[in-house]
Amino acid sequence: MYKPSLLFAASEVYPFAKSGGLADVAHSLPRALACEYEVSVVMPLYRFVDREKYAIAALGEAFEIEMGGVEYPVELFGCEYEGLRHIFIYSPLLSEKDFLYGTPEKGYEDNAIRFGIFNYAIVSLLKRRQYAIAHLNDWQSALVPLLLKDEETISTKILYTIHNLAYQGTFEKSALAELGLDEGCFTMEEIEFYAMLSFMKAGIAYADMITTVSPTYAKEILTLEFGCGLDGFLRHHRNKLTGIINGINAEHFSPEHDSALVTPYSDLSGKALNKKAYLREVGLTGAKKPLFVFVGRFTSQKGLDILIESLPKMASTECNIALLGEGEEKYHAALKEIVSKYPNVYLEFGYDERHSHRMYAAADFLLMPSLFEPCGLNQMIAMAYGAMPVVHRVGGLADTVFEYTDFEPLANRGYGVVFTKASAHSFTKAFEQAQTLYKNKRHYNRIIKHNMRCDFSWQESAKAYLSLYAQLLK
Ligand code: ADP
Ligand code: GLC
C-alpha cells in the first residue's frame, strides 16, 4: 500500500531523551500514525543520547548550514527503533550540552542559535526527502514554516502542535540577525512579541494547521488567563486551531506487562502486593492507609505552591504520601523541610522512569493540582494502574478525569476527585473527599477497576490527526 511520507520533529523523544510528556508523545504518536504514513522521527542528537544502546550510526550525510553569515556543520545520524525510522541531527552547538534546554533555573544563552540550527536542519531534510507532511512540535521546531515561506520547491504541508504555551522560545531581538531572519518579519503579525523574537509565533502564523493537546486547552489558550500573552494572536488564527487529546502508550504503561514492577498485575490483589513492596522500598509503614503520590516537574505549573501549602495538613491525617520529581530550587527546599517533620511523607529528587512506574502501581491516589495542564499524561497512567487521580479541573485534566460522583460504569471515561478552584483550600477539600471515598472500599474499588479497563491509548486521537493530515493533502 502506498503511504505518503511524514516527518515528525520534536526536541525530545522517549527513550532517547526526555524531560516531560512531549517525549512520550513523540515516542507513541508516530507509531500510531505509521499505519497510513511512512514515518520518520527527527530530533537533535544530544551528547547524552546512548548511541551504542540504540545502534545510532552516521548516515553519511554531512553539510553546512548558513545562518546569519555563519556556517554551522551538521551531520545526520539514524537508527531503526521499534520498527520506526529515526533521524538525529548532530551539530556541536546544539548537541554538546549536558541538558536539553538548560538548568531548571535558566535556559542556555545560545538556545536561539542551537534550535535555529535544528530548524534549518529540518528544512534541509525536507528539501532532500520531499515529505508530504511535516508535523512540528512546540517552539523548538516552530521556525520551520517561516523558513519555508518563500521556498517554492517544497510542497510539504505543515501541522504544528503546541504542547505547552508557557514555553514560547522568546529571545532578544539580536537573535533575528543570528538566525538569518529578515527584519520584515519582526512585526506583531509575525514573530515579534513585546520587542522580543518568538519562535512559537512563527509556528502559529505560518503552519497550515495548528493543534494543541486537549480540546479544553484549545479553548483556554484563547483567553487572557491561559493565553500567556498570545491569546489575541491565537484568536486571530483560531480557524486553523484544533484540540486533540493525547493518548498514552498502552504497551509501555501496562501494569500487566511492566518490567519495572515486582509483581505485574491485572487485578486489585496484584496491585496490593505492589503497594506493600513499594512501602517497604521507601520505608513507609501502614499498607491499610491510603497512599497518595505526586510524580512530575516541581514547577508552578504543576501546582507546587498549592501542594506545599496543603502538605502539612494532609500529612497530619491517616495516610502515606510519596513525591518524586525535580525542578526549581525553592520547591526543593520547601519540600525538604516538610519531609523532615512528617515521617509518613517520602520524597525523592530526580528523574526515574522505573521508580515512577512502581509509584503508579502502588498508589491509591495521584495528586495533580496543576494550575494549568495542556494535557497531562500522569493522570491517564495513574488510572491505567488503578490509582485514582485528584485533579484541578483544567486543560486535559478536565477532558480525561470525570467527577467520581457522576460515575457511570458503562462509559469509556476515567473518574477521579475533581476540584475547580486552584487553591490550597479546595485541594485539601478534595483530598478529604478522597480519604472518605477510600473508606467506602466497595465503591472505591469499583471505580478504579473501571478506570483500569478504560482505553487511554492513541487509537482515537491518532484518527483525529490522520483526518487533519488528509485535509492538508486534499
Ligand atoms: P509535562 O510534560 O508537563 O511534564 P506530562 O504529564 O505530560 O507532564 O508528562 C510527564 C511525563 O513524565 C509522564 O510520563 C511522567 O510519569 C513523567 N515524569 C515526570 N517527572 C518524572 C520523574 N521525576 N521521574 C519519572 N518520571 C517522571
Ligand atoms: C506538555 C504539557 C503536558 C502535556 C505534554 C505532552 O509538557 O505540560 O500537559 O501532556 O506536553 O503533550
Coordinates of C-alpha atoms and ligand atoms in Angstrom, one line a residue:
M1 CA 0.0 0.0 0.0
Y2 CA 1.3 3.5 -0.9
K3 CA 1.9 5.6 2.1
P4 CA 2.7 9.3 2.0
S5 CA 5.8 10.3 3.9
L6 CA 5.6 12.1 7.2
L7 CA 8.5 13.8 9.1
F8 CA 7.7 14.1 12.8
A9 CA 10.0 16.6 14.5
A10 CA 10.4 17.0 18.3
S11 CA 13.2 18.2 20.5
E12 CA 12.8 15.2 22.8
V13 CA 11.7 11.6 22.0
Y14 CA 11.5 8.8 24.5
P15 CA 13.6 6.7 25.2
F16 CA 16.5 8.8 23.6
A17 CA 15.9 12.0 25.6
K18 CA 13.0 13.1 27.8
S19 CA 12.2 16.0 30.1
G20 CA 8.4 15.6 30.0
G21 CA 5.3 14.4 28.2
L22 CA 6.4 15.7 24.8
A23 CA 9.0 12.9 24.7
D24 CA 6.2 10.3 25.4
V25 CA 4.0 11.8 22.7
A26 CA 6.9 11.9 20.2
H27 CA 7.5 8.2 21.0
S28 CA 4.0 6.9 20.8
L29 CA 2.0 9.1 18.4
P30 CA 4.3 8.4 15.4
R31 CA 3.8 4.7 15.9
A32 CA 0.0 5.2 15.9
L33 CA 0.3 7.1 12.6
A34 CA 2.6 4.5 10.8
C35 CA -0.5 2.5 9.6
E36 CA -1.1 5.2 7.0
Y37 CA 2.2 7.1 6.7
E38 CA 5.8 6.3 6.1
V39 CA 7.0 8.0 9.3
S40 CA 10.4 9.4 10.2
V41 CA 11.0 11.0 13.5
V42 CA 13.7 13.6 13.8
M43 CA 15.3 15.1 16.9
P44 CA 18.7 16.6 18.0
L45 CA 21.5 14.2 18.8
Y46 CA 22.3 15.4 22.3
R47 CA 25.6 14.1 23.7
F48 CA 23.8 12.1 26.4
V49 CA 21.8 10.0 23.9
D50 CA 23.0 6.5 24.1
R51 CA 24.3 5.9 20.6
E52 CA 25.6 2.4 21.4
K53 CA 22.4 1.1 23.0
Y54 CA 20.2 2.2 20.2
A55 CA 22.7 1.5 17.4
I56 CA 22.6 5.1 16.2
A57 CA 25.0 5.4 13.3
A58 CA 26.1 8.1 10.9
L59 CA 24.0 8.3 7.7
G60 CA 27.0 9.5 5.6
E61 CA 25.3 12.9 5.1
A62 CA 27.1 16.0 6.4
F63 CA 26.6 19.5 5.3
E64 CA 26.9 23.1 6.5
I65 CA 24.0 25.4 7.5
E66 CA 24.4 29.0 6.7
M67 CA 22.7 31.1 9.3
G68 CA 23.2 34.8 9.8
G69 CA 26.5 34.8 7.9
V70 CA 28.0 31.9 10.0
E71 CA 28.4 28.3 8.8
Y72 CA 27.4 25.6 11.2
P73 CA 28.4 22.0 10.5
V74 CA 25.6 19.4 10.6
E75 CA 25.8 15.6 10.4
L76 CA 22.9 13.2 10.1
F77 CA 22.6 10.1 12.2
G78 CA 20.0 7.4 12.2
C79 CA 18.6 4.2 13.6
E80 CA 15.6 1.9 13.4
Y81 CA 13.8 1.7 16.7
E82 CA 10.7 -0.4 17.3
G83 CA 10.2 -0.6 13.5
L84 CA 10.4 3.2 13.0
R85 CA 13.0 5.3 11.3
H86 CA 14.7 7.9 13.5
I87 CA 16.9 10.7 12.2
F88 CA 19.2 12.6 14.6
I89 CA 20.7 16.0 13.9
Y90 CA 24.2 16.4 15.2
S91 CA 25.8 19.8 15.4
P92 CA 28.3 20.8 18.1
L93 CA 26.5 23.8 19.4
L94 CA 23.2 22.0 19.5
S95 CA 24.4 18.7 20.7
E96 CA 27.3 19.2 23.1
K97 CA 25.4 20.4 26.2
D98 CA 24.7 18.5 29.5
F99 CA 21.0 19.2 29.4
L100 CA 18.3 19.5 26.8
Y101 CA 17.4 23.2 27.2
G102 CA 19.3 24.4 30.3
T103 CA 19.2 24.1 34.1
P104 CA 15.8 24.3 35.9
E105 CA 16.6 27.9 36.7
K106 CA 17.7 29.1 33.3
G107 CA 17.7 28.2 29.6
Y108 CA 21.0 28.1 27.8
E109 CA 22.2 31.5 26.5
D110 CA 22.6 30.2 23.0
N111 CA 19.3 28.4 22.6
A112 CA 18.1 30.6 19.8
I113 CA 21.1 29.5 17.7
R114 CA 21.0 25.9 18.9
F115 CA 17.4 25.4 17.9
G116 CA 17.9 27.7 14.9
I117 CA 20.3 25.0 13.7
F118 CA 17.7 22.3 14.4
N119 CA 15.1 24.2 12.4
Y120 CA 17.4 24.8 9.4
A121 CA 18.5 21.2 9.5
I122 CA 14.8 20.1 9.3
V123 CA 14.3 22.4 6.3
S124 CA 17.3 20.8 4.7
L125 CA 15.8 17.3 5.3
L126 CA 12.5 18.5 3.8
K127 CA 14.4 19.6 0.7
R128 CA 16.4 16.4 0.5
R129 CA 13.5 14.0 1.1
Q130 CA 10.3 15.8 0.0
Y131 CA 8.0 14.7 2.8
A132 CA 4.3 15.1 2.2
I133 CA 3.7 16.3 5.8
A134 CA 5.9 17.8 8.4
H135 CA 4.5 17.6 11.9
L136 CA 6.3 20.0 14.2
N137 CA 6.1 20.3 18.0
D138 CA 6.5 23.1 20.4
W139 CA 8.8 26.2 20.0
Q140 CA 11.9 24.2 19.3
S141 CA 10.8 23.4 15.7
A142 CA 8.4 26.3 15.2
L143 CA 10.6 28.3 12.8
V144 CA 10.4 25.8 10.1
P145 CA 7.2 27.2 8.5
L146 CA 8.7 30.7 8.5
L147 CA 11.9 29.4 6.8
L148 CA 9.8 27.6 4.2
K149 CA 7.5 30.6 3.5
D150 CA 9.2 31.6 0.3
E151 CA 10.5 28.2 -0.7
E152 CA 8.7 27.3 -3.9
T153 CA 10.4 24.0 -4.4
I154 CA 8.9 22.5 -1.2
S155 CA 5.2 21.5 -1.2
T156 CA 5.3 19.9 2.3
K157 CA 2.2 20.7 4.4
I158 CA 2.8 21.7 7.9
L159 CA 0.9 20.8 11.1
Y160 CA 2.2 22.5 14.3
T161 CA 1.4 21.2 17.7
I162 CA 1.5 23.3 20.9
H163 CA 2.2 21.1 23.9
N164 CA 2.7 24.0 26.3
L165 CA 2.1 27.7 25.6
A166 CA 4.1 28.7 28.7
Y167 CA 7.3 27.9 26.8
Q168 CA 7.4 30.0 23.7
G169 CA 11.1 30.3 22.8
T170 CA 11.4 34.1 23.2
F171 CA 14.8 35.7 22.7
E172 CA 16.4 39.1 22.4
K173 CA 15.8 40.9 19.1
S174 CA 19.5 40.4 18.3
A175 CA 18.7 36.8 17.6
L176 CA 17.0 37.9 14.4
A177 CA 20.3 38.5 12.6
E178 CA 21.9 35.5 14.2
L179 CA 19.1 33.3 12.8
G180 CA 19.4 34.9 9.4
L181 CA 15.9 36.2 9.5
D182 CA 14.6 39.2 7.7
E183 CA 13.8 42.5 9.6
G184 CA 10.5 42.4 7.8
C185 CA 9.1 39.5 9.8
F186 CA 9.7 41.3 13.1
T187 CA 6.2 42.6 13.3
M188 CA 3.2 41.9 15.6
E189 CA 1.5 39.8 12.9
E190 CA 4.6 37.6 12.6
I191 CA 7.4 36.9 15.2
E192 CA 7.7 40.0 17.3
F193 CA 6.5 39.5 20.9
Y194 CA 6.8 42.6 23.2
A195 CA 10.1 43.6 21.4
M196 CA 11.4 40.1 21.6
L197 CA 11.6 37.4 19.0
S198 CA 9.2 34.4 19.4
F199 CA 9.7 31.0 17.8
M200 CA 6.2 29.9 18.8
K201 CA 4.6 32.8 16.9
A202 CA 6.3 31.7 13.7
G203 CA 4.7 28.3 14.1
I204 CA 1.3 29.7 14.8
A205 CA 1.4 32.3 12.0
Y206 CA 2.7 30.1 9.2
A207 CA 1.8 26.4 9.8
D208 CA -1.1 25.2 7.7
M209 CA -2.8 23.9 10.8
I210 CA -2.3 24.1 14.5
T211 CA -3.3 21.7 17.2
T212 CA -2.9 21.6 20.9
V213 CA -3.1 18.6 23.2
S214 CA -6.6 18.7 24.5
P215 CA -9.9 20.3 23.5
T216 CA -10.3 22.2 26.7
Y217 CA -6.8 23.7 26.5
A218 CA -7.6 24.7 22.9
K219 CA -10.3 26.9 24.3
E220 CA -8.4 28.0 27.3
I221 CA -5.5 29.4 25.4
L222 CA -7.8 31.8 23.6
T223 CA -8.4 33.6 27.0
L224 CA -6.4 36.2 28.8
E225 CA -6.0 33.8 31.8
F226 CA -4.3 31.0 29.9
G227 CA -3.1 32.6 26.7
C228 CA 0.4 33.5 28.1
G229 CA 0.2 36.8 26.1
L230 CA -0.7 35.0 22.8
D231 CA -4.5 34.8 23.3
G232 CA -5.2 37.6 20.9
F233 CA -2.8 36.2 18.3
L234 CA -4.3 32.7 18.7
R235 CA -7.8 34.1 18.4
H236 CA -6.7 35.6 15.1
H237 CA -5.6 32.1 13.9
R238 CA -8.4 30.2 15.6
N239 CA -9.8 28.9 12.4
K240 CA -6.8 26.6 12.0
L241 CA -6.6 25.5 15.6
T242 CA -8.0 22.1 16.9
G243 CA -7.6 20.4 20.3
I244 CA -6.7 16.7 20.2
I245 CA -6.3 14.8 23.4
N246 CA -3.0 12.8 23.9
G247 CA -3.1 9.1 24.5
I248 CA -0.6 7.0 26.4
N249 CA 1.4 4.1 25.0
A250 CA -0.7 1.2 26.1
E251 CA 2.2 -1.3 26.0
H252 CA 4.7 0.8 27.9
F253 CA 2.1 1.8 30.5
S254 CA 0.6 -1.6 31.2
P255 CA 0.6 -2.9 34.8
E256 CA 0.2 -6.4 33.3
H257 CA 3.5 -6.3 31.4
D258 CA 5.5 -3.8 33.3
S259 CA 9.1 -5.0 33.9
A260 CA 9.7 -2.2 36.5
L261 CA 7.2 -3.8 38.9
V262 CA 7.9 -6.5 41.5
T263 CA 4.6 -8.2 40.5
P264 CA 3.0 -7.2 37.3
Y265 CA -0.8 -7.3 37.8
S266 CA -4.2 -7.0 36.3
D267 CA -6.3 -7.1 39.4
L268 CA -6.5 -5.4 42.8
S269 CA -4.9 -8.2 44.7
G270 CA -1.8 -7.9 42.5
K271 CA -1.9 -4.1 43.0
A272 CA -1.9 -4.6 46.8
L273 CA 1.3 -6.6 46.5
N274 CA 2.9 -3.8 44.7
K275 CA 1.8 -1.3 47.3
K276 CA 3.3 -3.4 50.1
A277 CA 6.6 -3.8 48.2
Y278 CA 6.8 -0.1 47.5
L279 CA 6.1 1.0 51.0
R280 CA 8.9 -1.3 52.1
E281 CA 11.2 0.0 49.4
V282 CA 10.8 3.6 50.6
G283 CA 10.5 2.9 54.3
L284 CA 6.8 3.9 54.8
T285 CA 4.5 1.9 57.0
G286 CA 0.8 1.0 57.1
A287 CA -0.5 -0.6 54.0
K288 CA -4.1 0.0 55.1
K289 CA -3.6 3.7 54.9
P290 CA -4.3 5.3 51.6
L291 CA -1.1 6.1 49.6
F292 CA -1.1 9.4 47.8
V293 CA 1.7 10.1 45.2
F294 CA 2.9 13.0 43.2
V295 CA 5.1 12.5 40.1
G296 CA 6.3 15.4 38.0
R297 CA 8.2 18.5 37.5
F298 CA 8.5 20.7 40.6
T299 CA 7.3 23.9 38.9
S300 CA 4.5 26.3 39.5
Q301 CA 2.6 24.8 36.5
K302 CA 2.2 21.5 38.4
G303 CA 0.6 23.4 41.4
L304 CA 3.7 23.1 43.6
D305 CA 2.7 26.2 45.6
I306 CA -0.7 24.7 46.4
L307 CA 0.8 21.3 47.1
I308 CA 3.4 22.7 49.5
E309 CA 0.8 24.8 51.3
S310 CA -1.5 21.8 51.7
L311 CA 1.0 19.1 52.6
P312 CA 1.4 19.7 56.3
K313 CA -2.4 19.4 56.8
M314 CA -2.6 16.4 54.6
A315 CA 0.3 14.7 56.2
S316 CA -1.3 15.1 59.6
T317 CA -4.0 12.7 58.6
E318 CA -4.0 8.9 58.4
C319 CA -2.2 8.4 55.1
N320 CA 1.2 8.0 53.3
I321 CA 2.5 10.4 50.7
A322 CA 5.3 9.8 48.2
L323 CA 6.7 12.5 46.0
L324 CA 9.1 12.1 43.0
G325 CA 10.3 14.9 40.9
E326 CA 12.8 17.7 40.3
G327 CA 12.6 21.3 39.4
E328 CA 13.0 24.7 41.0
E329 CA 15.3 25.1 44.0
K330 CA 12.8 27.0 46.1
Y331 CA 10.4 24.0 45.9
H332 CA 13.2 21.5 46.7
A333 CA 13.9 23.5 49.9
A334 CA 10.3 23.8 51.0
L335 CA 9.6 20.1 50.4
K336 CA 12.7 19.0 52.2
E337 CA 11.6 21.0 55.3
I338 CA 8.1 19.4 55.3
V339 CA 9.5 15.9 54.9
S340 CA 11.8 16.4 57.9
K341 CA 8.7 16.9 60.0
Y342 CA 6.4 14.1 58.8
P343 CA 7.7 10.5 58.7
N344 CA 4.7 9.5 56.6
V345 CA 6.0 11.6 53.7
Y346 CA 8.6 10.2 51.4
L347 CA 10.5 12.5 48.9
E348 CA 12.8 11.7 46.2
F349 CA 14.5 14.2 43.9
G350 CA 15.4 13.2 40.4
Y351 CA 14.0 11.7 37.3
D352 CA 13.5 8.0 37.5
E353 CA 11.2 6.3 35.0
R354 CA 11.1 2.9 36.6
H355 CA 10.6 4.3 40.1
S356 CA 7.6 6.3 38.7
H357 CA 6.1 3.1 37.4
R358 CA 6.3 1.5 40.8
M359 CA 4.7 4.5 42.3
Y360 CA 1.7 4.4 40.0
A361 CA 1.4 0.7 40.7
A362 CA 1.5 1.2 44.5
A363 CA -0.6 4.4 44.7
D364 CA -4.3 4.6 45.7
F365 CA -4.4 8.3 44.6
L366 CA -2.4 10.5 42.4
L367 CA -2.2 14.2 43.3
M368 CA -2.3 16.7 40.4
P369 CA -3.2 20.2 41.5
S370 CA -1.8 21.7 38.2
L371 CA -2.6 25.4 37.7
F372 CA -2.8 24.7 34.0
E373 CA -2.3 21.5 32.2
P374 CA -2.3 21.3 28.4
C375 CA -3.0 17.6 28.5
G376 CA -1.2 15.8 31.3
L377 CA -0.2 12.1 30.9
N378 CA 0.2 11.2 34.6
Q379 CA -3.5 11.1 35.3
M380 CA -4.1 8.6 32.5
I381 CA -1.1 6.5 33.5
A382 CA -2.4 6.6 37.1
M383 CA -5.9 5.4 36.0
A384 CA -4.4 2.6 33.9
Y385 CA -2.5 1.5 37.0
G386 CA -5.6 1.7 39.3
A387 CA -4.6 4.9 41.1
M388 CA -7.4 7.5 41.3
P389 CA -6.4 11.0 40.2
V390 CA -7.2 14.0 42.4
V391 CA -7.1 16.8 39.9
H392 CA -7.7 20.5 39.3
R393 CA -10.3 20.8 36.5
V394 CA -8.2 22.5 33.8
G395 CA -7.0 21.6 30.3
G396 CA -6.5 18.0 29.6
L397 CA -7.4 17.1 33.2
A398 CA -10.9 18.3 32.6
D399 CA -11.1 16.2 29.4
T400 CA -9.8 13.0 30.9
V401 CA -10.9 12.9 34.6
F402 CA -14.6 13.0 35.4
E403 CA -16.1 13.6 38.8
Y404 CA -16.4 10.3 40.7
T405 CA -19.8 11.3 42.0
D406 CA -21.1 11.1 38.4
F407 CA -19.7 7.5 37.9
E408 CA -21.3 5.6 35.1
P409 CA -20.0 2.0 34.8
L410 CA -20.5 1.8 31.0
A411 CA -18.8 5.0 29.9
N412 CA -15.3 4.8 28.4
R413 CA -14.0 7.6 30.7
G414 CA -11.9 7.7 33.8
Y415 CA -13.1 9.0 37.1
G416 CA -11.4 10.8 40.0
V417 CA -11.8 13.5 42.5
V418 CA -12.0 16.9 40.8
F419 CA -11.8 20.3 42.3
T420 CA -12.5 23.6 40.5
K421 CA -10.6 26.3 42.3
A422 CA -6.8 26.5 42.2
S423 CA -6.4 27.0 46.0
A424 CA -4.9 25.0 48.9
H425 CA -8.4 25.1 50.5
S426 CA -10.1 23.4 47.5
F427 CA -7.3 21.0 47.1
T428 CA -7.4 20.0 50.7
K429 CA -11.2 19.5 50.5
A430 CA -10.6 17.2 47.5
F431 CA -8.0 15.3 49.5
E432 CA -10.5 14.8 52.3
Q433 CA -13.1 13.6 49.8
A434 CA -10.6 11.1 48.6
Q435 CA -10.0 9.9 52.2
T436 CA -13.7 9.4 52.7
L437 CA -14.2 7.6 49.4
Y438 CA -11.2 5.3 50.2
K439 CA -13.1 4.2 53.4
N440 CA -16.0 3.1 51.2
K441 CA -13.9 0.3 49.7
R442 CA -16.6 -1.2 47.6
H443 CA -17.4 2.0 45.8
Y444 CA -13.7 3.0 45.5
N445 CA -12.7 -0.4 44.1
R446 CA -15.5 -0.4 41.6
I447 CA -14.3 2.9 40.2
I448 CA -10.6 2.1 40.0
K449 CA -11.4 -1.3 38.4
H450 CA -13.4 0.6 35.8
N451 CA -10.6 3.1 35.3
M452 CA -8.2 0.3 34.7
R453 CA -10.3 -1.0 31.8
C454 CA -10.7 2.3 30.1
D455 CA -9.0 2.9 26.8
F456 CA -6.4 5.7 27.1
S457 CA -4.5 4.6 24.0
W458 CA -3.7 6.6 20.9
Q459 CA -6.3 4.8 18.9
E460 CA -9.0 7.6 18.7
S461 CA -6.6 10.6 18.8
A462 CA -4.4 9.2 16.0
K463 CA -7.5 9.0 13.8
A464 CA -8.1 12.7 14.5
Y465 CA -4.5 13.6 13.4
L466 CA -4.9 11.4 10.3
S467 CA -8.0 13.2 9.4
L468 CA -6.2 16.6 9.7
Y469 CA -3.4 15.3 7.5
A470 CA -5.9 14.1 4.9
Q471 CA -7.4 17.6 4.9
L472 CA -4.0 19.1 4.4
L473 CA -3.2 16.8 1.5
K474 CA -6.5 17.3 -0.3
Ligands
ADP1 P1 4.8 17.5 31.5 O1 5.1 17.2 30.1 O2 4.1 18.8 31.6 O3 6.0 17.4 32.4 P2 3.0 15.2 31.4 O4 2.0 14.8 32.4 O5 2.6 15.4 30.0 O6 3.7 16.5 32.0 O7 4.2 14.1 31.3 C1 5.0 13.8 32.3 C2 5.7 12.5 32.0 O8 7.0 12.5 32.6 C3 5.0 11.3 32.5 O9 5.3 10.2 31.7 C4 5.5 11.2 33.9 O10 5.4 10.0 34.5 C5 7.0 11.5 33.7 N1 7.7 12.1 34.8 C6 7.7 13.4 35.2 N2 8.5 13.6 36.2 C7 9.1 12.4 36.4 C8 10.1 12.0 37.3 N3 10.7 12.8 38.2 N4 10.5 10.7 37.3 C9 10.0 9.9 36.4 N5 9.0 10.2 35.5 C10 8.6 11.5 35.5
GLC2 C1 3.5 19.5 27.9 C2 2.3 19.7 28.9 C3 1.6 18.4 29.3 C4 1.4 17.5 28.1 C5 2.7 17.3 27.4 C6 2.5 16.4 26.2 O1 4.7 19.2 28.5 O2 2.8 20.4 30.0 O3 0.3 18.8 29.8 O4 0.8 16.3 28.5 O5 3.2 18.5 26.9 O6 1.7 16.9 25.2

